[in-house]
CSV table of C-alpha atoms and ligand atoms in Angstrom, one decimal:
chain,number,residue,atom,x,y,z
A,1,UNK,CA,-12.4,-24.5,-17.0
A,2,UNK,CA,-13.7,-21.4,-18.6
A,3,UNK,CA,-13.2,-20.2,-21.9
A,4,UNK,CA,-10.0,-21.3,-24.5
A,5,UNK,CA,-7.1,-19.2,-24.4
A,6,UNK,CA,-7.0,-16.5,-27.0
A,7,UNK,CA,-4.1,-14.3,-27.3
A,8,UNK,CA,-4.2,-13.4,-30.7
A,9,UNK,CA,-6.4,-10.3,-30.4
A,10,UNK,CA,-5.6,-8.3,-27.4
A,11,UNK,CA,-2.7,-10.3,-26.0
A,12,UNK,CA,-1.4,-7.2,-24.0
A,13,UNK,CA,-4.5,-6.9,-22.0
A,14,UNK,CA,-4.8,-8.3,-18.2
A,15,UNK,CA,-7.3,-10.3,-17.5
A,16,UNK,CA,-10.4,-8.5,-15.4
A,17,UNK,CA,-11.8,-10.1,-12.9
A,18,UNK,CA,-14.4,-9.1,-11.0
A,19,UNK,CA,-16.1,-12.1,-9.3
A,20,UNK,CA,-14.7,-14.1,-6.7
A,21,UNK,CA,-15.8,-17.5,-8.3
A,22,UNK,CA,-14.1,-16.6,-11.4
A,23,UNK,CA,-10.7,-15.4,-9.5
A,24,UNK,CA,-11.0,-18.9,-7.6
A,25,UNK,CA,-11.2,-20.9,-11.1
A,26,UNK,CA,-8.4,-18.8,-12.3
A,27,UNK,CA,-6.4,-19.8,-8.9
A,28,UNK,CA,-7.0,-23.3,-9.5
A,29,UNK,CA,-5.7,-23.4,-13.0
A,30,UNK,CA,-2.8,-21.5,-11.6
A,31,UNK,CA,-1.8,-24.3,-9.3
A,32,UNK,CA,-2.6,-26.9,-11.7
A,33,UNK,CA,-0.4,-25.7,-14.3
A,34,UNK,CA,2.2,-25.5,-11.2
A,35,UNK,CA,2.4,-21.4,-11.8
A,36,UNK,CA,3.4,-19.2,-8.7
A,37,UNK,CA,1.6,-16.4,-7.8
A,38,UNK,CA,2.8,-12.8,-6.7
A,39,UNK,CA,-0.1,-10.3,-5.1
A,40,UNK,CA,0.3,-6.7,-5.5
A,41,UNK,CA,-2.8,-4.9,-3.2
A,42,UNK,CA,-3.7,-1.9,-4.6
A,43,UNK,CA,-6.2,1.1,-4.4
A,44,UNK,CA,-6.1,1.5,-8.2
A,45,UNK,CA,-5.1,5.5,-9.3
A,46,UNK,CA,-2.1,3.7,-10.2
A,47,UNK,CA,1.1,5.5,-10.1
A,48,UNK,CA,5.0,3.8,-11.3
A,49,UNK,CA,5.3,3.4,-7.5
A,50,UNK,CA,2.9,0.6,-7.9
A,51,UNK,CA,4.3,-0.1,-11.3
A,52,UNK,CA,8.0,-0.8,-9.3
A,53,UNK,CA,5.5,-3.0,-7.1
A,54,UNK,CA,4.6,-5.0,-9.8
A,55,UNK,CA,7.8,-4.9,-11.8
A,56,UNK,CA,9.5,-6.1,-8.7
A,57,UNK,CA,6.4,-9.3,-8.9
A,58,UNK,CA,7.2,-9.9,-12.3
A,59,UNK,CA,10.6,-10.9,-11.5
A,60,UNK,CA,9.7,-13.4,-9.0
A,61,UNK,CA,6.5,-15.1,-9.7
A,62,UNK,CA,5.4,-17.0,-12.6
A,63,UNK,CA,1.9,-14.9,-12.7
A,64,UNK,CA,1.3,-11.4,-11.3
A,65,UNK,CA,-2.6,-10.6,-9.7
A,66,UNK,CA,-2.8,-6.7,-9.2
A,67,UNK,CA,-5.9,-6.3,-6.6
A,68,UNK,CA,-7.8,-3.0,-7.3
A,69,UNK,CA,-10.3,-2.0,-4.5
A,70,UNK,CA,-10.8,1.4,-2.8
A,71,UNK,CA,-11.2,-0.5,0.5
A,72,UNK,CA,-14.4,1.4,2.6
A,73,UNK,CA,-13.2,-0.2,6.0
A,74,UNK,CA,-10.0,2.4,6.3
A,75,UNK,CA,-11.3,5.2,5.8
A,76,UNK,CA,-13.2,7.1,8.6
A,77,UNK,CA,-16.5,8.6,8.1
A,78,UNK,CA,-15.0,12.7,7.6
A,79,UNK,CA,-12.3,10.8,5.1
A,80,UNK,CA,-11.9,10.5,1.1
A,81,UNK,CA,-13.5,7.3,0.4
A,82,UNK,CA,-16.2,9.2,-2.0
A,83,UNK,CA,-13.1,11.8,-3.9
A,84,UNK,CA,-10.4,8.7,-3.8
A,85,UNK,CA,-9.7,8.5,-7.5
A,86,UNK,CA,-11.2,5.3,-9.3
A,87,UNK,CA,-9.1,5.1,-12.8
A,88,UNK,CA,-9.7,1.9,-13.7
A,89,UNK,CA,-9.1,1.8,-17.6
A,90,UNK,CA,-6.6,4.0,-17.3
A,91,UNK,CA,-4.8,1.8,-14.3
A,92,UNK,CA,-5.7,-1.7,-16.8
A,93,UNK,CA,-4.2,0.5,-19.6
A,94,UNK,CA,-1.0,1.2,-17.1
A,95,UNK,CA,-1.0,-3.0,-16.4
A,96,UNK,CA,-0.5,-3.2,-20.6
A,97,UNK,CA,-4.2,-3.1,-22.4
A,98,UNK,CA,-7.8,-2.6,-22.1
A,99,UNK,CA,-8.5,-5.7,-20.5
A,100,UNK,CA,-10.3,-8.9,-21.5
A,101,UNK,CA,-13.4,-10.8,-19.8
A,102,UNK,CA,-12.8,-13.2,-17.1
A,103,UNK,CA,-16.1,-14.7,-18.5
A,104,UNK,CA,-14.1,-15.7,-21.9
A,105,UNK,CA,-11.0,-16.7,-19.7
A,106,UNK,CA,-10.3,-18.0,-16.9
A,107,UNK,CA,-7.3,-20.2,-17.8
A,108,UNK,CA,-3.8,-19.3,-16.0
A,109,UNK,CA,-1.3,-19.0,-19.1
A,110,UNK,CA,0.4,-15.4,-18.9
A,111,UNK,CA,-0.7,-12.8,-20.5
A,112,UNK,CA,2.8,-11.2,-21.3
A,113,UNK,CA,1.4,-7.7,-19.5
A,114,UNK,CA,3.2,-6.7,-16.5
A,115,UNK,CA,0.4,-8.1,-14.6
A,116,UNK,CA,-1.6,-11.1,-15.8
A,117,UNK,CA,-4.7,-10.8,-14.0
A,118,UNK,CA,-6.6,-7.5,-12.3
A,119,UNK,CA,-9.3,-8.2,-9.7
A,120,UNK,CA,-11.2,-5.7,-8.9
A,121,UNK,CA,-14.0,-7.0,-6.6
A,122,UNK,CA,-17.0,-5.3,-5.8
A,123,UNK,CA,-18.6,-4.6,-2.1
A,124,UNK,CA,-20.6,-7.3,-1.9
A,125,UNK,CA,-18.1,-9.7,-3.1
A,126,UNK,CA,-15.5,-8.8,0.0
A,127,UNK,CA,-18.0,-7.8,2.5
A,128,UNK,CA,-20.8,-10.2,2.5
A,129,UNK,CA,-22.6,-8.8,5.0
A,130,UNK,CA,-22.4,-4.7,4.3
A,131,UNK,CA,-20.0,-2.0,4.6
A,132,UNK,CA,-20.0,1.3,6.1
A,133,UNK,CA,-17.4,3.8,7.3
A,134,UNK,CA,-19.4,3.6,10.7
A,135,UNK,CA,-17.7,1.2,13.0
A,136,UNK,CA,-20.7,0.6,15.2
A,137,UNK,CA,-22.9,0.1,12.2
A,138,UNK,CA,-20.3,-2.7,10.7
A,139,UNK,CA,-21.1,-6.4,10.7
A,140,UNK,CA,-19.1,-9.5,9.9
A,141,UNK,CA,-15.3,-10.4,10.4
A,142,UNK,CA,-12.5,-7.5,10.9
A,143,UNK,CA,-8.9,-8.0,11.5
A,144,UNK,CA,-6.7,-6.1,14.8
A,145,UNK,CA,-3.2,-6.3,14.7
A,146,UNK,CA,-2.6,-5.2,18.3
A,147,UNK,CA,0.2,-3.0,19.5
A,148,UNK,CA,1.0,-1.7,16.4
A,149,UNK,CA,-1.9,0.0,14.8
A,150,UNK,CA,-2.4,2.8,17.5
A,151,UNK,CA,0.6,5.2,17.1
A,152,UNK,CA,1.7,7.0,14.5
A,153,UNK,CA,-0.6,7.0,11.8
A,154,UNK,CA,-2.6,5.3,13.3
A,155,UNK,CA,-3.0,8.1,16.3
A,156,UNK,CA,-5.2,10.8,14.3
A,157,UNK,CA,-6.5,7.4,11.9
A,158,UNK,CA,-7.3,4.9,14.4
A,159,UNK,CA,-9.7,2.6,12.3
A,160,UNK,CA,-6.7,2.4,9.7
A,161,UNK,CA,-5.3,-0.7,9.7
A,162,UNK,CA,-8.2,-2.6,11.3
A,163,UNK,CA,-9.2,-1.7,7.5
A,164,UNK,CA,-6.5,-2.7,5.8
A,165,UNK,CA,-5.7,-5.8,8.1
A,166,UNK,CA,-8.9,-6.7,7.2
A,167,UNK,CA,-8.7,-6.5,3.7
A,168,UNK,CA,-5.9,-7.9,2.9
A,169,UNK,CA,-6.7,-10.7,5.0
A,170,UNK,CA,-9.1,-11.2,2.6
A,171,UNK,CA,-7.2,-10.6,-0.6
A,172,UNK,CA,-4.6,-13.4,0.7
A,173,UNK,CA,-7.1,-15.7,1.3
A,174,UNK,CA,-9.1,-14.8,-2.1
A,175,UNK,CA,-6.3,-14.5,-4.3
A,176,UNK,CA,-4.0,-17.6,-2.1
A,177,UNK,CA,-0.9,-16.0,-3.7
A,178,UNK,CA,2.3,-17.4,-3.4
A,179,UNK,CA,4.3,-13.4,-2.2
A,180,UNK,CA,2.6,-10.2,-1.7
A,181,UNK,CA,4.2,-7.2,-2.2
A,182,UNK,CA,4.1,-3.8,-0.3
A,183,UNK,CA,5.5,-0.5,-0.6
A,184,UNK,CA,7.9,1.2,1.7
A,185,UNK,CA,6.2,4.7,1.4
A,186,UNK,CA,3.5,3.2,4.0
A,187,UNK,CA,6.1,1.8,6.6
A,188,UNK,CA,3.8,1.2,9.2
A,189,UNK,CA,1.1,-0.9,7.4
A,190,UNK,CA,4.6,-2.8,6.0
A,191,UNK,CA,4.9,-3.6,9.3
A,192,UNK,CA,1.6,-4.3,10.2
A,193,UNK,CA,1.1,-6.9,7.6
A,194,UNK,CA,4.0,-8.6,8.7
A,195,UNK,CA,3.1,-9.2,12.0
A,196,UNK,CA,-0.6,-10.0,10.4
A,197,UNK,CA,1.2,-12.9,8.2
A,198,UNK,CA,2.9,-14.3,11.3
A,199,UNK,CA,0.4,-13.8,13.8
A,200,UNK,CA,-2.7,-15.6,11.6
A,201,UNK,CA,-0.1,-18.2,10.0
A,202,UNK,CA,-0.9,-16.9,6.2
A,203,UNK,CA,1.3,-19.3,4.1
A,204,UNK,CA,2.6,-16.4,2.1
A,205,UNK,CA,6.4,-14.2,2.1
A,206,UNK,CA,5.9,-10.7,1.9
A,207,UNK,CA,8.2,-8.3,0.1
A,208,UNK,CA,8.9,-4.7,0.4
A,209,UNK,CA,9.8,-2.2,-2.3
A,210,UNK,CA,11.5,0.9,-1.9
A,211,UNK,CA,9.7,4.2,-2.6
A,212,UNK,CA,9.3,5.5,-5.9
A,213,UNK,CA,10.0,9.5,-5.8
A,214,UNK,CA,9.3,12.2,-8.4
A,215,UNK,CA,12.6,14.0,-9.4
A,216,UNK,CA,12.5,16.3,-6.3
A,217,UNK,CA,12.3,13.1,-3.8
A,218,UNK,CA,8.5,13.7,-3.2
A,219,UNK,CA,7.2,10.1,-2.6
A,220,UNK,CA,4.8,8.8,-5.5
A,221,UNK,CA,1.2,8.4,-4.0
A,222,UNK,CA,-2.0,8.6,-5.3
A,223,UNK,CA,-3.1,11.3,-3.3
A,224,UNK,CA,-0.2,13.7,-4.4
A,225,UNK,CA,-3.0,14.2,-7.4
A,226,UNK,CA,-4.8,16.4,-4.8
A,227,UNK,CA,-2.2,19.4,-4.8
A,228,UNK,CA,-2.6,22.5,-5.7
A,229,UNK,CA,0.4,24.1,-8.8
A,230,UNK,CA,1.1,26.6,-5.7
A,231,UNK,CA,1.5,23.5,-3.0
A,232,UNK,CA,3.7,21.3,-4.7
A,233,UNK,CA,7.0,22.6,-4.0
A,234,UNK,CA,6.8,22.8,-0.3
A,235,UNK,CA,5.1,19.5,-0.2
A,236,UNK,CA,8.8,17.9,-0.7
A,237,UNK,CA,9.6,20.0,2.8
A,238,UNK,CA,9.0,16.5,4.7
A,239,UNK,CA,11.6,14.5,2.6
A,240,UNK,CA,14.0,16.8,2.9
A,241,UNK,CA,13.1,16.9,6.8
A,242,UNK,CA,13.7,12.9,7.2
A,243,UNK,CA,17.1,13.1,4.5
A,244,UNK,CA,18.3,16.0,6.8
A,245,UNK,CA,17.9,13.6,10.0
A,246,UNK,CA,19.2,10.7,7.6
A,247,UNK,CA,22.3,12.8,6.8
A,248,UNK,CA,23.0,13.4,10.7
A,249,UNK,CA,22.1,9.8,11.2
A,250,UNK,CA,24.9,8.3,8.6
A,251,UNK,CA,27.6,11.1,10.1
A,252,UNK,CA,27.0,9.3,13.2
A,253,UNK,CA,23.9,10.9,15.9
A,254,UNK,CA,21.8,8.7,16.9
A,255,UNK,CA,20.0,11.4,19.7
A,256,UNK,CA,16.4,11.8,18.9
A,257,UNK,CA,16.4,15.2,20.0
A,258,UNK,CA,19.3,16.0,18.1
A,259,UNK,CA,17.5,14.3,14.7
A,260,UNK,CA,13.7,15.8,15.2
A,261,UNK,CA,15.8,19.1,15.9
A,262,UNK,CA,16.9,19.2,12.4
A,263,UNK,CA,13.8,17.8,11.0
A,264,UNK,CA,11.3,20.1,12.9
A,265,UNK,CA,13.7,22.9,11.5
A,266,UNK,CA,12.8,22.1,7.9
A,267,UNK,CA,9.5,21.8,8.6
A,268,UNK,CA,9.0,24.8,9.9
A,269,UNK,CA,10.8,27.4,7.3
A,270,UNK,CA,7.9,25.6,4.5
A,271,UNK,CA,5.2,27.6,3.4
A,272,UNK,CA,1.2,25.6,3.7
A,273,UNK,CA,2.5,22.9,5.8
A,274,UNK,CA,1.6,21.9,9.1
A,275,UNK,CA,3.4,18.9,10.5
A,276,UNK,CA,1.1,16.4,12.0
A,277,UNK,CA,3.7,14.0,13.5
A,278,UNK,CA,7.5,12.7,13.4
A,279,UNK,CA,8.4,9.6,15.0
A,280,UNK,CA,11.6,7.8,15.3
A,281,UNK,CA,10.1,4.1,15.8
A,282,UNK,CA,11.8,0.6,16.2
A,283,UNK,CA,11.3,-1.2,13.0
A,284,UNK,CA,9.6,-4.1,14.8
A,285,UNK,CA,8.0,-2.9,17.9
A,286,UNK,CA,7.6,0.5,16.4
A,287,UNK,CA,7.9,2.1,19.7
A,288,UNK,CA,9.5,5.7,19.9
A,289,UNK,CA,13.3,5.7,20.7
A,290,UNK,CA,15.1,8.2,22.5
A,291,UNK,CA,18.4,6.7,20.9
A,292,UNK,CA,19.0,4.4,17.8
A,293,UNK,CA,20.3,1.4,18.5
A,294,UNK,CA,21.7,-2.1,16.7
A,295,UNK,CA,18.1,-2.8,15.2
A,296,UNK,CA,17.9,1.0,13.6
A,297,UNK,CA,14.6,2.7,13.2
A,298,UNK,CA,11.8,4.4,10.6
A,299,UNK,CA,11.9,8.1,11.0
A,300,UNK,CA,8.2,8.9,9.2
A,301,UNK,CA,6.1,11.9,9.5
A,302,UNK,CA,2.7,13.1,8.2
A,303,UNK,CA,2.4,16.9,7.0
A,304,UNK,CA,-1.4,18.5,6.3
A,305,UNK,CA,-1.3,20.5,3.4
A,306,UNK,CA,-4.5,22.7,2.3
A,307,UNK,CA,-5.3,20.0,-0.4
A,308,UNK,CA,-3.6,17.0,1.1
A,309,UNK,CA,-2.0,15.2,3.8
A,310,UNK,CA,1.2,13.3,2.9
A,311,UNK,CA,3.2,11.3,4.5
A,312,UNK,CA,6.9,9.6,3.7
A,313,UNK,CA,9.8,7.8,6.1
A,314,UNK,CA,13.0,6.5,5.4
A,315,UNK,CA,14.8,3.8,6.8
A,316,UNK,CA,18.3,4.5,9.7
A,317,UNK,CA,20.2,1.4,9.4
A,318,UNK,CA,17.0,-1.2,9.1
A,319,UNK,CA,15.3,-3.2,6.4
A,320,UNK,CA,10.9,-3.8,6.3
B,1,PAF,O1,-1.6,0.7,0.4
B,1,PAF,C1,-2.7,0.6,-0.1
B,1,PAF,O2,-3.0,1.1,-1.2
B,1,PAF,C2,-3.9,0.0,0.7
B,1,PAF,O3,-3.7,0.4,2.1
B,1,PAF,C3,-4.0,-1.5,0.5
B,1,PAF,C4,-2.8,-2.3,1.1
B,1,PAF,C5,-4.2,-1.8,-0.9
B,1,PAF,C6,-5.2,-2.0,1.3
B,1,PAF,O4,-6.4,-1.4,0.8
């Protein structure tokens, strides 16, 4: 074991990992000491969506390891993978403190931060063998979840969630946490990773936390940094699309073409927004239904704005 544990100084920061051997040693004191572990994968730019994420950890594991990495492998060449903010004192600030050296401490005691540990690893450490937004040029092990990574988002980002799959495959299997936690906002990669914990037998529960929205319902997400004073207003025009659908749906229609109706007519009357896609999706299967049935459905969407592209769903009688 590494280093003495020393809370005196700084005892609100996390600890900062950045090495993988480090982030093992502090996994095995973590089992030793009988601790359990809650994962919370993040892109860092943290918002108090990821906050609720973490919050919602807190409650439930013993020790709480937010994962900060702006992960190259899902993002397309023409993407944001260069603009995507990278905040990371400010998000180690957000987690309770500047944080302290995994070098001096590696032990697993908790911090008393909302999150004990942050690893942020660097490209080398996840991808051994190089990574580029290029899928011919990519080497090594990547991760498919088949039959559900094509449609939706996944139709105008198709190397998506073979990017995330793949990633947090490895964060599971780095970090060996005991529950990982995901936000609803991204319904599809909720259900992605689900089927990716059953389907490669990953001995860990995943949970799902509802959406965190500003005041005006517009979904928290990193990206909403990206908008313009002038588009922020009518980017709420796609939540109030799925809650005019989700309105119809609780007084009783379950006709898609009666609920896209009343979507798309929302849409439509907003000023800079072009809608990219609706869907009314099976929870599970996520394919498109022409009625709702017993198991419910995710009504999502993606709208393009000038400065950003957004996207939001809300759940018709189903849980993630
Ligand atoms: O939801 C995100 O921020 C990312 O897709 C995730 C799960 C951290 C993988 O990079």
């Amino acid at each position: 074991m590494l280093g003495a544990t020393n809370l005196s100084d700084d005892s609100r920061a996390p600890l900062l990992i950045h090495s993988v051997a480090d982030l093992r040693r502090w996994r095995r004191n973590a089992l030793m000491a009988g601790k359990t572990v809650g994962m919370v994968p993040t892109m860092g730019a943290l918002h108090d969506g990821h906050l609720n994420l973490v919050r919602r950890a807190r409650t439930s594991c013993d020790l709480v390891v937010v994962c900060i990495y702006v992960n190259p492998s899902q993002f397309a060449p023409h993407e944001d993978l260069d603009q995507y903010p990278r905040t990371l004192q400010q998000d180690i600030a957000l987690l309770g403190g500047s944080a302290k050296d995994a070098a001096r401490q590696t032990d697993a005691s908790a911090t008393g931060c909302l999150a004990d540990v942050v690893f942020a690893p660097s490209n080398e450490s996840v991808y051994p063998d190089g990574i580029t937004t290029v899928r011919k040029d990519q080497r090594g092990a990547f991760v498919e979840v088949l039959g559900l990574s094509h449609q939706m988002e996944g139709v105008t980002r198709p190397h998506f969630f073979r990017g995330v799959a793949t990633i947090v495959t490895k964060l599971i299997n780095l970090v060996q946490p005991d529950r990982v936690f995901f936000g609803q906002k991204d319904a599809q990669q909720c259900v992605v990773v689900r089927s990716l914990i059953r389907n490669l037998c990953l001995p860990v529960e995943m949970t799902v936390v509802e959406t965190t929205r500003e005041q005006d319902g517009l979904a928290m997400s990193s990206r909403n940094r990206y908008l313009t004073a002038e588009e922020r207003q009518p980017a709420i025009a796609l939540y109030k699309a799925l809650r005019r659908a989700q309105t119809a749906y609780l007084e009783g229609e379950r006709r898609r073409s009666a609920l896209m109706e009343l979507a798309n007519a929302e849409i439509s009357a907003a000023p800079n927004v072009s809608l990219e896609y609706l869907s009314l999706a099976h929870p599970r299967t996520l394919d498109e239904l022409d009625n709702i049935g017993e198991d419910g459905a995710i009504i999502s969407g993606a709208i393009r704005m000038p400065s950003a592209r957004l996207i939001d769903n809300l759940l018709l009688g189903c849980e993630l």
